Amino acid sequence: MKKIAGVSLYFLTEAEGGQKGLITEDFSTPVVFDVDQDLRFGLWSVVVKLHCKPSELRQAQGELYYLFHDSTEVPHHLLEPGNTFSLKTNRTIAKGRIESIIEK
C-alpha cells in the first residue's frame, strides 16, 4: 500500500536561500521533517506531484510520497497531517505542510 500525503508547499526565493527559478513540474528530492531534524529515521527522497504550477506567491498544492515507498524501512509514520517538512537539494528549496493522507 502506498501512503500519499496531500501537501501545501512554499518555494523559497533566492533571497531566502532557495532557487532562482521555480520548479513547475513533478520532481523528486530529499525531505527532512521538522519532527526528525536529526534524521533518526534516515534521509529519504520523496516524489512531489504538483497539482498546478506555483502561484505568484510561490505557493502550490500537490501530493508527496516516498520514492522507495515499498521498502520496509521507510518511515511512513512521518506522513501525518500537520507535520511540516523541508525539501532539499544542496539548499532548502521548499517548505511544506501535510494537509491530508490517502492510501492506495
GROMACS .gro file of N, CA and C in nm:
model
  312
    1MET      N    1   0.084  -0.118   0.000
    1MET     CA    2   0.000   0.000   0.000
    1MET      C    3   0.089   0.125   0.000
    2LYS      N    4   0.057   0.222  -0.086
    2LYS     CA    5   0.133   0.346  -0.094
    2LYS      C    6   0.062   0.454  -0.013
    3LYS      N    7   0.133   0.517   0.079
    3LYS     CA    8   0.079   0.626   0.160
    3LYS      C    9   0.116   0.757   0.091
    4ILE      N   10   0.015   0.835   0.053
    4ILE     CA   11   0.035   0.960  -0.019
    4ILE      C   12  -0.016   1.075   0.066
    5ALA      N   13   0.065   1.179   0.077
    5ALA     CA   14   0.027   1.297   0.155
    5ALA      C   15  -0.017   1.409   0.062
    6GLY      N   16  -0.132   1.467   0.090
    6GLY     CA   17  -0.172   1.591   0.025
    6GLY      C   18  -0.100   1.703   0.097
    7VAL      N   19  -0.026   1.787   0.022
    7VAL     CA   20   0.061   1.886   0.086
    7VAL      C   21   0.037   2.027   0.030
    8SER      N   22   0.067   2.124   0.113
    8SER     CA   23   0.078   2.263   0.068
    8SER      C   24   0.226   2.297   0.073
    9LEU      N   25   0.274   2.369  -0.029
    9LEU     CA   26   0.416   2.400  -0.043
    9LEU      C   27   0.440   2.549  -0.060
   10TYR      N   28   0.554   2.593  -0.012
   10TYR     CA   29   0.604   2.728  -0.039
   10TYR      C   30   0.746   2.713  -0.090
   11PHE      N   31   0.772   2.759  -0.212
   11PHE     CA   32   0.906   2.753  -0.270
   11PHE      C   33   0.983   2.879  -0.231
   12LEU      N   34   1.093   2.861  -0.161
   12LEU     CA   35   1.173   2.974  -0.114
   12LEU      C   36   1.229   3.055  -0.231
   13THR      N   37   1.238   3.185  -0.211
   13THR     CA   38   1.301   3.271  -0.311
   13THR      C   39   1.452   3.256  -0.301
   14GLU      N   40   1.522   3.306  -0.398
   14GLU     CA   41   1.669   3.302  -0.394
   14GLU      C   42   1.721   3.380  -0.273
   15ALA      N   43   1.658   3.492  -0.241
   15ALA     CA   44   1.698   3.573  -0.125
   15ALA      C   45   1.677   3.500   0.006
   16GLU      N   46   1.581   3.405   0.010
   16GLU     CA   47   1.555   3.325   0.129
   16GLU      C   48   1.642   3.200   0.135
   17GLY      N   49   1.728   3.182   0.034
   17GLY     CA   50   1.816   3.066   0.030
   17GLY      C   51   1.771   2.959  -0.066
   18GLY      N   52   1.659   2.982  -0.134
   18GLY     CA   53   1.606   2.884  -0.229
   18GLY      C   54   1.666   2.902  -0.367
   19GLN      N   55   1.596   2.850  -0.465
   19GLN     CA   56   1.643   2.856  -0.603
   19GLN      C   57   1.589   2.980  -0.672
   20LYS      N   58   1.662   3.027  -0.774
   20LYS     CA   59   1.618   3.142  -0.850
   20LYS      C   60   1.490   3.109  -0.929
   21GLY      N   61   1.492   2.999  -1.001
   21GLY     CA   62   1.377   2.960  -1.082
   21GLY      C   63   1.283   2.870  -1.005
   22LEU      N   64   1.154   2.880  -1.035
   22LEU     CA   65   1.053   2.796  -0.971
   22LEU      C   66   1.047   2.660  -1.039
   23ILE      N   67   1.026   2.557  -0.961
   23ILE     CA   68   1.001   2.424  -1.014
   23ILE      C   69   0.855   2.423  -1.057
   24THR      N   70   0.830   2.380  -1.181
   24THR     CA   71   0.693   2.383  -1.232
   24THR      C   72   0.642   2.245  -1.272
   25GLU      N   73   0.724   2.142  -1.257
   25GLU     CA   74   0.684   2.006  -1.291
   25GLU      C   75   0.710   1.914  -1.174
   26ASP      N   76   0.656   1.793  -1.181
   26ASP     CA   77   0.679   1.693  -1.078
   26ASP      C   78   0.829   1.669  -1.062
   27PHE      N   79   0.872   1.638  -0.938
   27PHE     CA   80   1.014   1.618  -0.912
   27PHE      C   81   1.035   1.526  -0.793
   28SER      N   82   1.159   1.484  -0.772
   28SER     CA   83   1.197   1.402  -0.658
   28SER      C   84   1.317   1.467  -0.590
   29THR      N   85   1.316   1.466  -0.456
   29THR     CA   86   1.423   1.530  -0.380
   29THR      C   87   1.421   1.478  -0.236
   30PRO      N   88   1.531   1.492  -0.163
   30PRO     CA   89   1.530   1.453  -0.022
   30PRO      C   90   1.436   1.542   0.061
   31VAL      N   91   1.383   1.482   0.169
   31VAL     CA   92   1.293   1.553   0.260
   31VAL      C   93   1.347   1.542   0.401
   32VAL      N   94   1.332   1.651   0.478
   32VAL     CA   95   1.366   1.650   0.620
   32VAL      C   96   1.242   1.700   0.694
   33PHE      N   97   1.189   1.615   0.782
   33PHE     CA   98   1.071   1.653   0.861
   33PHE      C   99   1.114   1.731   0.984
   34ASP      N  100   1.038   1.833   1.019
   34ASP     CA  101   1.071   1.916   1.136
   34ASP      C  102   1.072   1.833   1.264
   35VAL      N  103   0.992   1.726   1.270
   35VAL     CA  104   0.991   1.641   1.389
   35VAL      C  105   1.107   1.541   1.391
   36ASP      N  106   1.188   1.540   1.285
   36ASP     CA  107   1.302   1.448   1.276
   36ASP      C  108   1.423   1.521   1.217
   37GLN      N  109   1.455   1.638   1.273
   37GLN     CA  110   1.567   1.719   1.225
   37GLN      C  111   1.701   1.647   1.232
   38ASP      N  112   1.717   1.560   1.331
   38ASP     CA  113   1.845   1.488   1.347
   38ASP      C  114   1.850   1.360   1.263
   39LEU      N  115   1.747   1.338   1.180
   39LEU     CA  116   1.741   1.225   1.086
   39LEU      C  117   1.754   1.088   1.154
   40ARG      N  118   1.691   1.073   1.269
   40ARG     CA  119   1.690   0.943   1.338
   40ARG      C  120   1.638   0.832   1.248
   41PHE      N  121   1.543   0.867   1.158
   41PHE     CA  122   1.483   0.767   1.070
   41PHE      C  123   1.545   0.767   0.931
   42GLY      N  124   1.658   0.838   0.916
   42GLY     CA  125   1.730   0.841   0.789
   42GLY      C  126   1.688   0.955   0.699
   43LEU      N  127   1.764   0.972   0.591
   43LEU     CA  128   1.733   1.073   0.491
   43LEU      C  129   1.672   1.002   0.371
   44TRP      N  130   1.549   1.034   0.341
   44TRP     CA  131   1.474   0.967   0.235
   44TRP      C  132   1.436   1.067   0.127
   45SER      N  133   1.422   1.018   0.006
   45SER     CA  134   1.374   1.102  -0.105
   45SER      C  135   1.224   1.081  -0.122
   46VAL      N  136   1.159   1.188  -0.164
   46VAL     CA  137   1.016   1.185  -0.191
   46VAL      C  138   0.990   1.226  -0.336
   47VAL      N  139   0.877   1.185  -0.386
   47VAL     CA  140   0.827   1.230  -0.515
   47VAL      C  141   0.721   1.335  -0.484
   48VAL      N  142   0.729   1.448  -0.553
   48VAL     CA  143   0.631   1.555  -0.537
   48VAL      C  144   0.560   1.572  -0.670
   49LYS      N  145   0.429   1.553  -0.669
   49LYS     CA  146   0.347   1.573  -0.788
   49LYS      C  147   0.265   1.699  -0.766
   50LEU      N  148   0.293   1.800  -0.845
   50LEU     CA  149   0.223   1.928  -0.831
   50LEU      C  150   0.086   1.922  -0.897
   51HIS      N  151  -0.015   1.977  -0.830
   51HIS     CA  152  -0.149   1.984  -0.890
   51HIS      C  153  -0.155   2.093  -0.997
   52CYS      N  154  -0.075   2.197  -0.980
   52CYS     CA  155  -0.065   2.306  -1.077
   52CYS      C  156   0.066   2.379  -1.052
   53LYS      N  157   0.102   2.468  -1.141
   53LYS     CA  158   0.226   2.545  -1.124
   53LYS      C  159   0.213   2.635  -1.001
   54PRO      N  160   0.326   2.664  -0.934
   54PRO     CA  161   0.321   2.753  -0.817
   54PRO      C  162   0.264   2.891  -0.854
   55SER      N  163   0.194   2.952  -0.760
   55SER     CA  164   0.134   3.084  -0.779
   55SER      C  165   0.242   3.192  -0.779
   56GLU      N  166   0.200   3.314  -0.803
   56GLU     CA  167   0.293   3.428  -0.797
   56GLU      C  168   0.355   3.443  -0.658
   57LEU      N  169   0.286   3.391  -0.556
   57LEU     CA  170   0.337   3.395  -0.419
   57LEU      C  171   0.423   3.273  -0.388
   58ARG      N  172   0.454   3.194  -0.492
   58ARG     CA  173   0.541   3.076  -0.482
   58ARG      C  174   0.477   2.964  -0.400
   59GLN      N  175   0.345   2.960  -0.398
   59GLN     CA  176   0.273   2.856  -0.324
   59GLN      C  177   0.212   2.756  -0.421
   60ALA      N  178   0.203   2.631  -0.377
   60ALA     CA  179   0.145   2.526  -0.460
   60ALA      C  180   0.084   2.418  -0.372
   61GLN      N  181  -0.003   2.339  -0.432
   61GLN     CA  182  -0.062   2.222  -0.369
   61GLN      C  183  -0.016   2.101  -0.449
   62GLY      N  184  -0.004   1.989  -0.380
   62GLY     CA  185   0.037   1.870  -0.452
   62GLY      C  186   0.026   1.746  -0.367
   63GLU      N  187   0.089   1.640  -0.416
   63GLU     CA  188   0.094   1.514  -0.345
   63GLU      C  189   0.239   1.475  -0.325
   64LEU      N  190   0.267   1.408  -0.215
   64LEU     CA  191   0.403   1.369  -0.180
   64LEU      C  192   0.400   1.224  -0.131
   65TYR      N  193   0.496   1.146  -0.178
   65TYR     CA  194   0.512   1.009  -0.127
   65TYR      C  195   0.659   0.971  -0.139
   66TYR      N  196   0.698   0.871  -0.060
   66TYR     CA  197   0.837   0.828  -0.061
   66TYR      C  198   0.873   0.763  -0.194
   67LEU      N  199   0.991   0.793  -0.246
   67LEU     CA  200   1.039   0.735  -0.371
   67LEU      C  201   1.043   0.583  -0.361
   68PHE      N  202   1.095   0.532  -0.252
   68PHE     CA  203   1.102   0.387  -0.231
   68PHE      C  204   0.995   0.343  -0.131
   69HIS      N  205   0.870   0.377  -0.161
   69HIS     CA  206   0.759   0.355  -0.068
   69HIS      C  207   0.736   0.210  -0.032
   70ASP      N  208   0.786   0.116  -0.112
   70ASP     CA  209   0.768  -0.026  -0.083
   70ASP      C  210   0.868  -0.081   0.018
   71SER      N  211   0.972  -0.005   0.049
   71SER     CA  212   1.073  -0.052   0.144
   71SER      C  213   1.014  -0.062   0.284
   72THR      N  214   1.050  -0.168   0.356
   72THR     CA  215   1.001  -0.185   0.492
   72THR      C  216   1.064  -0.085   0.589
   73GLU      N  217   1.173  -0.021   0.548
   73GLU     CA  218   1.243   0.073   0.635
   73GLU      C  219   1.191   0.217   0.626
   74VAL      N  220   1.105   0.244   0.529
   74VAL     CA  221   1.054   0.380   0.507
   74VAL      C  222   0.975   0.426   0.630
   75PRO      N  223   1.004   0.546   0.681
   75PRO     CA  224   0.932   0.597   0.799
   75PRO      C  225   0.795   0.657   0.763
   76HIS      N  226   0.703   0.570   0.724
   76HIS     CA  227   0.569   0.616   0.685
   76HIS      C  228   0.499   0.692   0.797
   77HIS      N  229   0.537   0.665   0.922
   77HIS     CA  230   0.471   0.733   1.034
   77HIS      C  231   0.495   0.884   1.033
   78LEU      N  232   0.595   0.932   0.958
   78LEU     CA  233   0.619   1.077   0.950
   78LEU      C  234   0.520   1.146   0.857
   79LEU      N  235   0.452   1.068   0.773
   79LEU     CA  236   0.350   1.125   0.685
   79LEU      C  237   0.218   1.133   0.761
   80GLU      N  238   0.203   1.237   0.838
   80GLU     CA  239   0.084   1.259   0.920
   80GLU      C  240   0.037   1.403   0.904
   81PRO      N  241  -0.095   1.425   0.896
   81PRO     CA  242  -0.146   1.561   0.884
   81PRO      C  243  -0.089   1.652   0.994
   82GLY      N  244  -0.049   1.771   0.953
   82GLY     CA  245   0.007   1.869   1.046
   82GLY      C  246   0.158   1.870   1.048
   83ASN      N  247   0.221   1.759   1.009
   83ASN     CA  248   0.368   1.757   1.008
   83ASN      C  249   0.421   1.852   0.901
   84THR      N  250   0.527   1.922   0.935
   84THR     CA  251   0.591   2.014   0.843
   84THR      C  252   0.727   1.958   0.801
   85PHE      N  253   0.776   2.006   0.688
   85PHE     CA  254   0.897   1.950   0.632
   85PHE      C  255   0.966   2.050   0.540
   86SER      N  256   1.091   2.018   0.506
   86SER     CA  257   1.169   2.095   0.408
   86SER      C  258   1.212   2.002   0.297
   87LEU      N  259   1.205   2.051   0.175
   87LEU     CA  260   1.256   1.977   0.059
   87LEU      C  261   1.393   2.032   0.028
   88LYS      N  262   1.490   1.942   0.007
   88LYS     CA  263   1.630   1.981  -0.001
   88LYS      C  264   1.692   1.944  -0.135
   89THR      N  265   1.792   2.020  -0.174
   89THR     CA  266   1.892   1.982  -0.273
   89THR      C  267   2.022   2.013  -0.201
   90ASN      N  268   2.104   2.099  -0.257
   90ASN     CA  269   2.219   2.148  -0.181
   90ASN      C  270   2.177   2.265  -0.092
   91ARG      N  271   2.051   2.299  -0.095
   91ARG     CA  272   1.989   2.404  -0.013
   91ARG      C  273   1.844   2.365   0.010
   92THR      N  274   1.774   2.439   0.093
   92THR     CA  275   1.630   2.416   0.112
   92THR      C  276   1.558   2.484  -0.002
   93ILE      N  277   1.484   2.407  -0.081
   93ILE     CA  278   1.414   2.466  -0.195
   93ILE      C  279   1.268   2.497  -0.165
   94ALA      N  280   1.211   2.424  -0.069
   94ALA     CA  281   1.070   2.447  -0.036
   94ALA      C  282   1.041   2.401   0.106
   95LYS      N  283   0.938   2.460   0.163
   95LYS     CA  284   0.887   2.417   0.293
   95LYS      C  285   0.742   2.378   0.271
   96GLY      N  286   0.698   2.280   0.350
   96GLY     CA  287   0.562   2.234   0.328
   96GLY      C  288   0.496   2.183   0.454
   97ARG      N  289   0.368   2.152   0.437
   97ARG     CA  290   0.285   2.101   0.547
   97ARG      C  291   0.195   1.992   0.491
   98ILE      N  292   0.183   1.883   0.565
   98ILE     CA  293   0.093   1.775   0.524
   98ILE      C  294  -0.048   1.813   0.566
   99GLU      N  295  -0.138   1.813   0.468
   99GLU     CA  296  -0.278   1.851   0.491
   99GLU      C  297  -0.369   1.728   0.507
  100SER      N  298  -0.338   1.621   0.433
  100SER     CA  299  -0.424   1.503   0.435
  100SER      C  300  -0.344   1.380   0.393
  101ILE      N  301  -0.403   1.263   0.413
  101ILE     CA  302  -0.338   1.135   0.378
  101ILE      C  303  -0.435   1.052   0.294
  102ILE      N  304  -0.378   0.991   0.191
  102ILE     CA  305  -0.451   0.898   0.104
  102ILE      C  306  -0.368   0.770   0.100
  103GLU      N  307  -0.432   0.656   0.109
  103GLU     CA  308  -0.360   0.530   0.096
  103GLU      C  309  -0.413   0.457  -0.025
  104LYS      N  310  -0.320   0.419  -0.114
  104LYS     CA  311  -0.357   0.347  -0.237
  104LYS      C  312  -0.293   0.211  -0.238
   0.00000   0.00000   0.00000
